[in-house]
Coordinates of C-alpha atoms and ligand atoms in Angstrom, one line a residue:
M1 CA 3.6 2.6 -14.9
F2 CA 5.1 -0.7 -16.1
N3 CA 5.8 -1.7 -12.5
T4 CA 2.2 -2.7 -12.5
F5 CA 2.9 -5.6 -14.8
K6 CA 5.8 -6.7 -12.6
K7 CA 3.2 -7.4 -9.9
Y8 CA 1.4 -9.8 -12.3
T9 CA 4.5 -11.7 -13.4
W10 CA 3.4 -14.8 -11.4
F11 CA 0.1 -14.9 -13.3
F12 CA 1.6 -14.3 -16.7
K13 CA 3.9 -17.2 -16.1
L14 CA 1.0 -19.4 -15.0
R15 CA -1.0 -18.6 -18.1
W16 CA 1.9 -18.1 -20.5
K17 CA 0.3 -20.2 -23.3
S18 CA -2.9 -18.2 -23.6
Y19 CA -1.0 -14.9 -23.1
T20 CA 1.4 -15.9 -25.9
F21 CA -1.5 -16.8 -28.2
G22 CA -3.5 -13.6 -27.3
V23 CA -0.5 -11.3 -27.7
S24 CA 0.6 -12.9 -31.0
A25 CA -2.9 -12.7 -32.4
L26 CA -3.0 -9.0 -31.4
I27 CA 0.3 -8.3 -33.2
I28 CA -0.8 -10.1 -36.4
C29 CA -4.0 -8.1 -36.4
A30 CA -1.9 -4.9 -36.1
I31 CA 0.3 -5.9 -39.0
L32 CA -2.7 -6.7 -41.2
Q33 CA -4.3 -3.4 -40.3
V34 CA -1.2 -1.5 -41.2
L35 CA -1.0 -3.0 -44.6
N36 CA -4.4 -1.4 -45.7
P37 CA -3.2 2.3 -46.1
K38 CA -0.2 1.0 -48.1
I39 CA -2.6 -0.9 -50.4
I40 CA -4.8 2.2 -50.8
G41 CA -1.7 4.3 -51.5
T42 CA -0.6 1.8 -54.2
I43 CA -4.0 1.9 -55.8
I44 CA -4.0 5.7 -55.9
D45 CA -0.6 5.8 -57.5
H46 CA -1.7 3.3 -60.1
F47 CA -4.7 5.5 -60.7
I48 CA -2.6 8.7 -61.1
G49 CA -0.1 7.0 -63.2
G50 CA -2.9 5.6 -65.4
T51 CA -1.8 2.0 -64.9
L52 CA -4.9 1.0 -62.9
S53 CA -6.6 -2.0 -64.5
W54 CA -9.7 -4.0 -63.2
K55 CA -7.4 -6.9 -62.6
I56 CA -5.1 -4.9 -60.3
L57 CA -8.0 -3.3 -58.5
L58 CA -9.8 -6.7 -57.9
F59 CA -6.5 -8.2 -56.6
W60 CA -5.9 -5.5 -54.0
A61 CA -9.6 -5.3 -53.0
S62 CA -9.9 -9.0 -52.4
L63 CA -6.7 -8.9 -50.4
I64 CA -8.3 -6.3 -48.1
L65 CA -11.3 -8.5 -47.8
I66 CA -9.3 -11.6 -46.9
F67 CA -7.3 -9.6 -44.3
S68 CA -10.5 -8.5 -42.6
L69 CA -11.8 -12.1 -42.4
V70 CA -8.5 -13.3 -40.8
M71 CA -8.6 -10.3 -38.4
Y72 CA -12.1 -11.3 -37.4
A73 CA -10.9 -14.8 -36.4
L74 CA -7.9 -13.5 -34.6
R75 CA -9.8 -10.9 -32.7
Y76 CA -12.3 -13.6 -31.5
G77 CA -9.3 -15.7 -30.4
W78 CA -7.5 -13.0 -28.4
R79 CA -10.7 -11.9 -26.7
M80 CA -11.4 -15.4 -25.5
A81 CA -7.8 -15.8 -24.3
L82 CA -7.4 -12.5 -22.5
F83 CA -10.8 -12.1 -20.9
G84 CA -10.8 -15.7 -19.8
N85 CA -7.5 -15.0 -18.0
S86 CA -8.8 -11.9 -16.3
T87 CA -11.7 -13.8 -14.6
L88 CA -9.2 -16.4 -13.6
I89 CA -6.8 -14.0 -11.8
E90 CA -9.8 -12.5 -10.0
S91 CA -11.0 -15.8 -8.7
I92 CA -7.4 -16.9 -7.7
L93 CA -6.9 -13.7 -5.7
R94 CA -10.4 -13.8 -4.2
N95 CA -9.8 -17.4 -3.0
R96 CA -6.4 -16.3 -1.6
L97 CA -8.0 -13.4 0.2
F98 CA -10.7 -15.6 1.6
S99 CA -8.4 -18.3 2.9
F100 CA -6.3 -15.5 4.3
F101 CA -9.3 -14.1 6.2
T102 CA -9.9 -17.6 7.7
R103 CA -6.3 -17.6 9.1
M104 CA -6.4 -14.2 10.7
D105 CA -6.6 -13.5 14.4
S106 CA -8.9 -11.4 16.5
E107 CA -6.6 -8.4 16.3
F108 CA -6.9 -8.4 12.5
F109 CA -10.7 -8.3 12.6
H110 CA -10.6 -5.7 15.3
K111 CA -8.4 -3.5 13.0
Y112 CA -10.2 -4.0 9.7
R113 CA -13.9 -3.4 9.3
T114 CA -16.2 -5.8 7.5
G115 CA -17.2 -3.3 4.7
D116 CA -13.5 -2.5 4.1
L117 CA -12.6 -6.2 3.8
M118 CA -15.5 -6.7 1.4
A119 CA -14.4 -3.8 -0.7
H120 CA -11.0 -5.4 -1.0
A121 CA -12.6 -8.7 -2.1
T122 CA -14.8 -7.0 -4.7
N123 CA -14.0 -3.6 -5.9
D124 CA -10.2 -3.9 -5.7
L125 CA -10.2 -7.3 -7.3
S126 CA -12.1 -6.1 -10.3
A127 CA -9.6 -3.3 -10.8
I128 CA -6.9 -5.9 -10.7
R129 CA -8.8 -8.1 -13.2
F130 CA -8.9 -5.2 -15.6
V131 CA -5.2 -5.0 -15.9
A132 CA -4.9 -8.7 -16.7
A133 CA -7.1 -8.3 -19.8
D134 CA -7.7 -4.7 -20.8
G135 CA -4.3 -3.7 -19.6
V136 CA -2.4 -6.3 -21.6
L137 CA -4.7 -5.8 -24.6
T138 CA -4.2 -2.0 -24.7
L139 CA -0.5 -2.3 -24.1
T140 CA 0.1 -4.9 -26.8
D141 CA -2.2 -3.2 -29.2
A142 CA -0.7 0.3 -28.7
L143 CA 2.8 -1.0 -28.9
S144 CA 2.3 -3.2 -31.9
L145 CA 0.0 -1.0 -33.9
G146 CA 2.1 2.1 -33.0
G147 CA 5.4 0.3 -33.6
I148 CA 4.3 -1.2 -36.9
T149 CA 2.8 2.0 -38.1
L150 CA 6.0 3.9 -37.3
F151 CA 8.0 1.2 -39.0
S152 CA 5.8 1.5 -42.2
M153 CA 6.1 5.2 -42.2
F154 CA 9.8 5.0 -41.8
F155 CA 10.6 2.3 -44.3
F156 CA 7.6 2.4 -46.8
I157 CA 7.2 6.1 -47.1
D158 CA 10.1 8.3 -46.0
W159 CA 12.3 8.0 -42.9
K160 CA 13.2 11.7 -42.7
L161 CA 9.6 12.8 -42.9
T162 CA 8.7 10.3 -40.2
L163 CA 11.4 11.5 -37.9
I164 CA 10.3 15.1 -38.3
A165 CA 6.6 14.3 -37.9
I166 CA 7.0 12.5 -34.6
L167 CA 9.1 15.3 -33.0
P168 CA 6.2 16.3 -30.7
F169 CA 5.8 12.7 -29.3
P170 CA 8.3 13.1 -26.4
I171 CA 6.0 15.7 -24.9
L172 CA 3.5 13.0 -24.4
I173 CA 5.9 10.7 -22.6
V174 CA 6.9 13.4 -20.2
V175 CA 3.3 14.4 -19.5
S176 CA 2.0 10.9 -19.1
T177 CA 4.8 9.8 -16.8
Y178 CA 4.2 12.8 -14.6
L179 CA 0.4 12.5 -14.6
G180 CA 0.5 8.7 -14.2
K181 CA 2.3 9.0 -10.8
M182 CA -0.3 11.5 -9.6
I183 CA -3.2 9.4 -10.8
H184 CA -1.9 6.4 -8.9
A185 CA -1.8 8.3 -5.6
R186 CA -5.3 9.7 -6.2
Y187 CA -6.7 6.3 -7.1
R188 CA -5.6 5.0 -3.8
G189 CA -7.6 7.7 -2.1
A190 CA -10.6 7.0 -4.3
L191 CA -10.4 3.3 -3.4
Q192 CA -10.1 4.0 0.2
A193 CA -13.1 6.3 0.1
F194 CA -15.1 3.5 -1.5
S195 CA -14.0 1.1 1.2
S196 CA -15.1 3.4 3.9
M197 CA -18.5 4.0 2.2
N198 CA -18.9 0.3 1.8
D199 CA -18.3 -0.2 5.5
H200 CA -21.0 2.4 6.2
V201 CA -23.5 0.5 4.1
Q202 CA -22.7 -2.7 5.7
E203 CA -23.0 -1.4 9.2
S204 CA -26.2 0.6 8.6
V205 CA -27.9 -2.3 6.9
T206 CA -26.9 -4.7 9.7
G207 CA -27.9 -2.2 12.4
M208 CA -31.0 -0.9 10.6
K209 CA -33.3 -2.1 13.4
V210 CA -31.4 -0.3 16.0
L211 CA -31.2 2.8 13.8
K212 CA -34.9 2.9 13.4
T213 CA -35.6 2.2 17.1
F214 CA -33.6 5.3 17.9
G215 CA -35.1 7.3 15.1
E216 CA -31.6 8.0 13.8
E217 CA -32.3 7.3 10.1
K218 CA -32.0 11.0 9.1
E219 CA -28.7 11.5 10.9
D220 CA -27.4 8.3 9.4
L221 CA -28.5 9.3 5.9
S222 CA -26.8 12.6 6.2
A223 CA -23.6 10.9 7.4
F224 CA -23.9 8.6 4.5
K225 CA -24.3 11.4 2.1
K226 CA -21.1 12.9 3.3
E227 CA -19.4 9.5 2.7
T228 CA -20.7 9.3 -0.9
Q229 CA -19.7 12.9 -1.5
H230 CA -16.3 12.0 -0.3
V231 CA -16.2 9.2 -2.9
V232 CA -17.3 11.6 -5.6
D233 CA -14.7 14.1 -4.6
E234 CA -11.9 11.6 -4.5
N235 CA -12.9 10.3 -8.0
Q236 CA -13.2 13.9 -9.3
R237 CA -9.6 14.4 -8.3
V238 CA -8.7 11.4 -10.4
Y239 CA -10.9 12.6 -13.4
K240 CA -9.3 16.0 -13.3
L241 CA -5.9 14.5 -14.1
K242 CA -7.4 12.1 -16.6
A243 CA -9.1 15.0 -18.3
A244 CA -5.8 16.7 -18.6
L245 CA -4.2 13.7 -20.2
N246 CA -6.4 13.2 -23.3
P247 CA -6.3 16.7 -24.7
S248 CA -2.5 16.7 -24.5
I249 CA -2.7 13.8 -26.9
E250 CA -4.9 15.8 -29.2
I251 CA -2.4 18.6 -29.2
V252 CA 0.5 16.3 -30.1
M253 CA -1.6 14.8 -32.9
G254 CA -2.5 18.2 -34.2
L255 CA 1.2 19.2 -34.3
T256 CA 2.1 16.0 -36.1
Y257 CA -0.5 16.6 -38.8
V258 CA 0.7 20.1 -39.4
I259 CA 4.3 19.1 -39.7
A260 CA 3.4 16.2 -42.0
L261 CA 1.4 18.4 -44.3
L262 CA 4.0 21.2 -44.4
V263 CA 7.1 19.0 -44.8
G264 CA 5.3 16.2 -46.7
G265 CA 3.8 18.7 -49.1
S266 CA 7.2 20.2 -49.9
Y267 CA 8.6 16.6 -50.4
V268 CA 5.8 15.9 -53.0
Q269 CA 6.6 19.1 -54.8
S270 CA 10.3 18.3 -54.9
G271 CA 9.4 14.8 -56.1
R272 CA 11.0 13.0 -53.1
I273 CA 7.7 11.2 -52.4
S274 CA 4.5 10.5 -54.5
I275 CA 1.0 11.9 -53.7
G276 CA 0.0 8.3 -52.9
D277 CA 2.8 8.2 -50.4
L278 CA 1.6 11.4 -48.7
V279 CA -2.0 10.1 -48.5
A280 CA -0.7 6.9 -47.0
F281 CA 1.5 8.8 -44.6
I282 CA -1.4 11.0 -43.4
S283 CA -3.6 7.9 -42.8
Y284 CA -0.7 6.4 -40.9
I285 CA -0.7 9.4 -38.6
G286 CA -4.4 8.9 -38.2
M287 CA -3.6 5.3 -37.2
M288 CA -1.2 6.6 -34.6
Q289 CA -4.0 8.4 -32.9
W290 CA -5.5 5.3 -31.4
P291 CA -2.2 4.0 -29.8
L292 CA -1.6 7.4 -28.4
L293 CA -5.1 7.7 -26.9
A294 CA -4.7 4.1 -25.7
V295 CA -1.7 5.3 -23.7
G296 CA -4.1 7.5 -21.7
G297 CA -6.5 4.7 -21.1
L298 CA -3.6 2.3 -20.3
I299 CA -2.2 4.7 -17.6
N300 CA -5.7 4.8 -16.2
T301 CA -6.2 1.0 -16.1
L302 CA -2.7 0.3 -14.8
E303 CA -2.7 2.9 -12.1
R304 CA -6.1 1.8 -10.8
G305 CA -5.0 -1.8 -10.9
S306 CA -1.7 -1.1 -9.3
A307 CA -3.3 1.0 -6.5
A308 CA -5.8 -1.9 -5.9
Y309 CA -3.0 -4.5 -6.0
D310 CA -1.1 -2.5 -3.4
R311 CA -4.1 -2.4 -1.2
V312 CA -4.7 -6.1 -1.4
E313 CA -0.9 -6.8 -0.9
D314 CA -0.9 -4.5 2.2
L315 CA -3.7 -6.6 3.5
L316 CA -2.0 -9.9 2.7
D317 CA 1.2 -8.6 4.3
Y318 CA -0.6 -8.4 7.7
A319 CA 1.4 -10.7 9.9
P320 CA -0.9 -12.3 12.5
S321 CA 0.6 -12.1 16.0
I322 CA -0.6 -15.6 16.7
V323 CA 1.7 -18.1 14.9
E324 CA 2.2 -21.7 15.5
Q325 CA 5.7 -22.8 16.5
K326 CA 7.6 -25.2 14.4
N327 CA 6.6 -28.8 15.1
P328 CA 3.7 -27.9 17.4
Y329 CA 2.0 -30.5 19.6
R330 CA -0.7 -32.1 17.6
R331 CA -2.3 -34.1 20.3
A332 CA -5.7 -33.8 21.9
L333 CA -5.9 -31.6 24.9
D334 CA -5.9 -33.6 28.2
G335 CA -5.2 -32.9 31.8
D336 CA -5.3 -29.9 34.1
I337 CA -5.5 -26.2 33.1
S338 CA -3.0 -24.0 34.8
F339 CA -3.5 -20.3 34.2
D340 CA -1.0 -17.9 35.5
V341 CA -1.0 -14.4 33.9
Q342 CA 0.8 -11.6 35.7
S343 CA -0.2 -9.0 33.2
F344 CA -2.1 -8.6 29.9
A345 CA -3.0 -5.4 28.0
Y346 CA -4.9 -5.3 24.7
P347 CA -2.8 -4.1 21.8
D348 CA -2.8 -0.3 21.7
D349 CA -3.9 -0.2 25.4
T350 CA -1.5 1.2 27.9
E351 CA -3.2 -0.1 31.1
P352 CA -3.3 -3.8 31.6
T353 CA -6.8 -5.4 31.5
L354 CA -5.7 -8.4 33.6
T355 CA -3.2 -8.5 36.4
N356 CA -2.2 -11.5 38.5
I357 CA -4.9 -13.9 37.4
D358 CA -3.9 -17.5 38.4
F359 CA -5.9 -20.6 38.9
H360 CA -5.4 -24.3 38.6
L361 CA -8.3 -26.3 37.2
E362 CA -8.2 -30.0 37.5
K363 CA -9.4 -32.1 34.6
G364 CA -13.1 -32.8 35.0
K365 CA -13.8 -30.0 37.4
M366 CA -15.9 -26.9 37.0
L367 CA -14.7 -23.3 37.5
G368 CA -17.1 -20.4 37.9
L369 CA -16.0 -16.9 37.0
V370 CA -18.1 -14.0 38.2
G371 CA -17.6 -10.3 38.5
R372 CA -18.9 -6.9 37.4
T373 CA -19.4 -6.3 33.7
G374 CA -16.1 -5.3 32.1
S375 CA -14.1 -6.9 34.9
G376 CA -12.2 -9.2 32.5
K377 CA -14.0 -12.5 32.4
S378 CA -14.2 -12.8 28.6
T379 CA -10.6 -11.6 28.3
I380 CA -9.5 -14.6 30.3
Y381 CA -11.2 -16.9 27.8
K382 CA -9.6 -15.0 24.9
L383 CA -6.2 -15.8 26.4
L384 CA -7.0 -19.4 27.0
L385 CA -8.1 -19.7 23.4
R386 CA -5.0 -18.0 22.3
D387 CA -6.7 -15.1 20.6
Y388 CA -3.9 -13.0 22.1
D389 CA -0.3 -13.9 22.8
Q390 CA 1.4 -10.9 24.3
Y391 CA 0.8 -11.5 28.0
E392 CA 3.3 -11.9 30.8
G393 CA 2.9 -15.3 32.3
K394 CA 2.1 -18.8 31.2
I395 CA -1.0 -20.8 30.4
S396 CA -0.7 -24.5 30.1
Y397 CA -3.0 -27.4 29.3
G398 CA -2.0 -30.8 30.6
G399 CA 1.4 -29.4 31.6
I400 CA 2.2 -28.1 28.1
D401 CA 2.3 -24.3 27.3
I402 CA -0.7 -23.6 25.1
K403 CA 1.7 -21.7 22.7
E404 CA 3.3 -25.1 21.9
Y405 CA 0.1 -26.7 20.7
A406 CA -1.0 -26.7 17.1
L407 CA -3.8 -24.1 16.8
E408 CA -6.1 -26.7 15.5
S409 CA -5.6 -29.0 18.5
L410 CA -6.2 -26.1 20.8
K411 CA -9.4 -25.0 19.1
K412 CA -10.7 -28.5 18.8
G413 CA -10.1 -29.2 22.5
I414 CA -11.7 -26.0 23.8
A415 CA -15.2 -25.0 22.7
I416 CA -16.7 -21.7 23.7
V417 CA -20.2 -20.5 23.6
P418 CA -19.4 -16.8 23.2
Q419 CA -21.3 -14.0 24.8
E420 CA -22.4 -12.6 21.5
N421 CA -23.4 -15.8 19.8
F422 CA -23.7 -16.0 16.1
L423 CA -25.6 -18.5 14.0
F424 CA -25.0 -19.2 10.3
S425 CA -27.6 -18.7 7.7
T426 CA -28.5 -22.3 7.3
T427 CA -30.7 -24.9 9.0
I428 CA -30.7 -25.5 12.7
R429 CA -29.3 -29.0 12.1
E430 CA -26.3 -27.6 10.2
N431 CA -25.7 -25.0 12.9
I432 CA -25.6 -27.7 15.6
R433 CA -23.3 -30.0 13.7
F434 CA -21.2 -27.1 12.5
G435 CA -18.0 -28.3 14.2
N436 CA -18.7 -31.9 13.5
P437 CA -20.6 -32.2 10.2
A438 CA -20.6 -36.0 10.2
L439 CA -23.2 -36.2 13.1
S440 CA -26.4 -38.1 12.4
Q441 CA -29.8 -36.7 13.1
K442 CA -30.0 -38.8 16.2
E443 CA -26.8 -37.5 17.6
V444 CA -27.7 -33.9 16.7
E445 CA -30.9 -34.4 18.7
T446 CA -29.0 -35.8 21.7
Y447 CA -27.0 -32.5 21.9
A448 CA -30.1 -30.5 21.4
K449 CA -31.8 -32.3 24.3
L450 CA -28.7 -31.6 26.5
A451 CA -29.0 -27.9 25.7
N452 CA -32.7 -28.1 26.4
I453 CA -33.7 -26.8 22.9
H454 CA -35.0 -30.0 21.3
E455 CA -38.7 -29.3 22.2
D456 CA -38.4 -25.8 20.9
I457 CA -37.0 -27.0 17.6
L458 CA -39.8 -29.5 17.1
E459 CA -42.2 -26.6 17.3
F460 CA -40.6 -24.7 14.5
P461 CA -42.3 -25.0 11.1
E462 CA -39.7 -27.3 9.6
G463 CA -38.1 -28.7 12.7
Y464 CA -34.4 -29.2 12.4
D465 CA -34.6 -28.1 8.7
T466 CA -35.7 -24.6 9.8
E467 CA -33.4 -22.0 8.4
V468 CA -32.0 -19.5 10.9
G469 CA -29.7 -16.5 10.6
E470 CA -30.3 -13.5 8.3
R471 CA -32.5 -15.4 5.8
G472 CA -34.4 -17.6 8.3
V473 CA -36.8 -17.5 11.2
S474 CA -36.3 -15.1 14.0
L475 CA -35.2 -17.0 17.1
S476 CA -35.5 -15.6 20.6
G477 CA -32.3 -14.7 22.5
G478 CA -32.6 -17.8 24.7
Q479 CA -33.2 -20.1 21.7
K480 CA -30.1 -18.8 20.0
Q481 CA -28.1 -19.3 23.1
R482 CA -29.2 -22.8 23.5
I483 CA -28.5 -23.7 19.9
A484 CA -25.1 -22.2 20.3
I485 CA -24.6 -24.4 23.4
A486 CA -25.7 -27.5 21.5
R487 CA -23.2 -26.6 18.8
A488 CA -20.4 -26.4 21.3
L489 CA -21.4 -29.7 23.0
A490 CA -21.5 -31.4 19.6
V491 CA -17.7 -31.3 19.3
E492 CA -17.4 -33.1 22.7
P493 CA -14.8 -30.6 23.8
E494 CA -12.3 -31.5 26.5
C495 CA -12.9 -28.0 27.9
L496 CA -16.2 -26.2 27.5
I497 CA -16.5 -22.5 28.2
L498 CA -19.9 -20.9 28.7
D499 CA -19.4 -17.2 28.6
D500 CA -22.6 -15.7 30.0
S501 CA -24.4 -18.2 27.8
L502 CA -27.4 -18.7 29.9
S503 CA -28.2 -15.1 30.5
A504 CA -31.3 -15.2 28.2
V505 CA -32.9 -18.3 29.6
D506 CA -35.1 -18.5 32.6
A507 CA -33.9 -19.9 35.9
Q508 CA -35.7 -23.3 35.4
T509 CA -34.2 -23.9 32.0
E510 CA -30.8 -22.9 33.3
E511 CA -31.1 -25.4 36.1
A512 CA -32.1 -28.1 33.7
I513 CA -29.2 -27.4 31.3
L514 CA -26.7 -27.2 34.1
S515 CA -27.7 -30.5 35.7
S516 CA -27.6 -32.4 32.4
L517 CA -24.2 -30.8 31.7
K518 CA -22.9 -32.0 35.0
Q519 CA -23.9 -35.5 34.2
E520 CA -22.8 -35.6 30.6
R521 CA -19.5 -33.9 31.2
M522 CA -18.6 -35.7 34.4
H523 CA -14.9 -36.2 33.4
K524 CA -14.5 -33.1 31.3
T525 CA -13.6 -29.6 32.3
T526 CA -16.1 -26.8 32.2
I527 CA -15.7 -23.0 32.9
I528 CA -18.8 -20.9 33.3
S529 CA -19.1 -17.2 33.8
A530 CA -22.4 -15.5 34.6
H531 CA -24.0 -12.6 36.3
R532 CA -26.5 -14.9 38.0
I533 CA -24.9 -16.6 41.0
S534 CA -27.2 -19.6 40.5
S535 CA -25.4 -20.4 37.3
I536 CA -22.1 -21.0 39.0
M537 CA -22.9 -21.8 42.6
H538 CA -22.3 -25.5 42.1
A539 CA -18.8 -25.1 40.6
D540 CA -15.9 -26.7 42.3
E541 CA -14.2 -23.3 42.5
I542 CA -15.5 -19.9 42.1
I543 CA -13.3 -16.9 41.3
V544 CA -14.5 -13.3 41.6
I545 CA -12.8 -10.9 39.2
E546 CA -12.7 -7.2 40.0
K547 CA -11.0 -4.8 37.6
G548 CA -8.9 -7.5 36.1
S549 CA -7.7 -9.1 39.3
I550 CA -8.9 -11.8 41.6
S551 CA -10.7 -10.4 44.6
E552 CA -12.2 -13.5 46.1
R553 CA -12.0 -17.2 45.5
G554 CA -13.4 -20.4 47.0
T555 CA -16.5 -22.6 46.9
H556 CA -20.0 -21.2 47.1
Q557 CA -20.2 -22.1 50.8
E558 CA -16.9 -20.4 51.6
L559 CA -17.7 -17.3 49.6
I560 CA -21.1 -16.6 51.2
G561 CA -19.4 -16.9 54.5
E562 CA -17.2 -13.9 53.6
E563 CA -18.1 -10.2 53.5
G564 CA -17.6 -9.4 49.9
W565 CA -18.9 -8.8 46.5
Y566 CA -20.0 -12.4 46.1
N567 CA -22.0 -12.5 49.2
D568 CA -23.6 -9.2 48.4
M569 CA -24.6 -10.3 45.0
Y570 CA -25.9 -13.6 46.3
Q571 CA -28.1 -12.0 49.0
K572 CA -29.4 -9.4 46.5
Q573 CA -30.3 -12.1 44.0
Q574 CA -31.9 -14.3 46.7
L575 CA -34.0 -11.3 47.7
E576 CA -35.1 -10.6 44.1
K577 CA -36.1 -14.2 43.7
K578 CA -38.1 -14.1 46.9
L579 CA -39.9 -10.9 45.7
D580 CA -40.6 -12.4 42.3
R581 CA -42.1 -15.4 44.0
E582 CA -44.2 -13.3 46.3
G583 CA -45.3 -11.2 43.3
E584 CA -46.5 -14.3 41.5
Ligands
ATP1 P1 -19.1 -8.7 30.8 O1 -19.5 -9.3 32.0 O2 -19.8 -7.5 30.4 O3 -19.1 -9.7 29.6 P2 -16.2 -9.1 31.0 O4 -15.9 -9.4 32.4 O5 -16.4 -10.3 30.1 O6 -17.6 -8.2 31.0 P3 -14.2 -8.2 29.2 O7 -15.0 -8.4 28.0 O8 -13.2 -9.2 29.5 O9 -15.2 -8.1 30.4 O10 -13.5 -6.8 29.1 C1 -12.6 -6.4 30.1 C2 -12.1 -5.0 29.7 O11 -11.3 -5.1 28.5 C3 -13.2 -4.0 29.4 O12 -12.8 -2.8 30.0 C4 -13.2 -3.9 27.9 O13 -13.5 -2.6 27.5 C5 -11.8 -4.2 27.5 N1 -11.7 -4.9 26.2 C6 -12.4 -5.9 25.8 N2 -12.1 -6.3 24.5 C7 -11.2 -5.4 24.1 C8 -10.4 -5.3 22.9 N3 -10.6 -6.1 21.9 N4 -9.6 -4.2 22.8 C9 -9.4 -3.4 23.8 N5 -10.1 -3.5 25.0 C10 -10.9 -4.5 25.2
MG2 MG1 -17.8 -10.9 28.9

């Protein structure tokens, strides 16, 4: 149980001043609180002995009043100190998690689902926050109040009576240690169930349109009900143990009262202690009830916090497979690309996705990649962008292995317009200058014009200030693609990759974009993949990928002279075009 606090040592050290203040205030409060029964006992003894005067009564009564005022001030102080700290640890860890997310590779995001990651950043962190305030508070309070009460019983009343009365306490230690361990394990299960439910909410809300189109709401709802039931069940398992913990405290308390009354009563009769002492003793036992109950609550808070902390640590322990080498090249990419991969398999896959892919792309040239869907085009880009490292072979840029570059240099030098493009929930302007926020409106417009989207943007209600993404206007697929192209162009990359990025625009727009790209990027490298032959036919070299290997290569002229997939596709698309024209 106390191992939980070990995990927080770094934070206690960081905030040692406010913790020292908070804990001292708590302890002083406990001491003042314990003095009350002794005062009452003294007054009763004066009363029985007939020595109680107004003066004595007023003295003790005003002391009680002063104590409560001081306690008020101290309680205010420790609350501010402890709860202030707890929000701080939550925000520190949340920032740490967030910056960790930004450093993770594709494999990580493939492994962990969005809802799960969000649960880590919200639910788990609040459990952790609880330990930093409520945990520390309960522990200090329980220990100080319990300790001082025991001390008072021992020294102010009767040591023998105290020892006999607390005989049942060890039962509690055994029970709570045992239950605590089990509660920890079950809390982990409960947090996991919540994570998975959270993921379901996230996915269903994001995919609600698709869900509705397929009329799958009912099925999804019943699947969701199962998830929530699972969360309930897992929490029930925790509550069952928690429910068993508190009554055991009651039993121990009951036993203690019985012993105190029996033994204490006989002590009063034999004159060993006074009646006032016995009354004070009994109210001390009453005061022990809270610290003991607090142990139950403490176990709960600590085990929940500790399970959450473990989950967050497990996540933070994830070692990305993509790491920079020591003293990496921090220079801008320049020169030819040489790609030579004998074999690459996705993690957890046994069969390679790529085999013997090699090409040499001179600076300033354009490469076209075509092939059936699923043949491996996007995978080639992932390797070039160093999303994955574990391939056999070598990829170099300007003669230097891409693994030797600083990741930042690599990512700055190569811009990709991904197949599934994503725009942020902000204005069109901010989306376009995302990779280069210093751009002026005029420069933003230049790139928008290059991507053939400028005119469209002007027609939006607020032009470049129009919000897009989840909160903004709905853009057509082609508009999104072109904004994504403008965003990639805006970083003036040494190498531009268009991964099927023109699929949603018509042939005319495609032609316009391609010809302006050709002019603008005359001395820079471009790689395009597409299903439409017209997108890549002007490339300096075209490679056809089939099932992860190169099946054909050459220029457009060379390839249509061969009997192969390329020629077939070309003829088919020409025919379609012709039919379309005739149809019109
Ligand atoms: P398309 O034209 O449809 O975009 P593609 O040529 O770009 O297809 P890739 O996306 O490279 O094809 O996929 C090649 C193969 O690798 C596919 O069989 C796909 O299922 C598999 N694949 C892609 N991404 C992963 C991944 N993260 N983990 C495991 N397998 C993957
Ligand atoms: Mg692809």
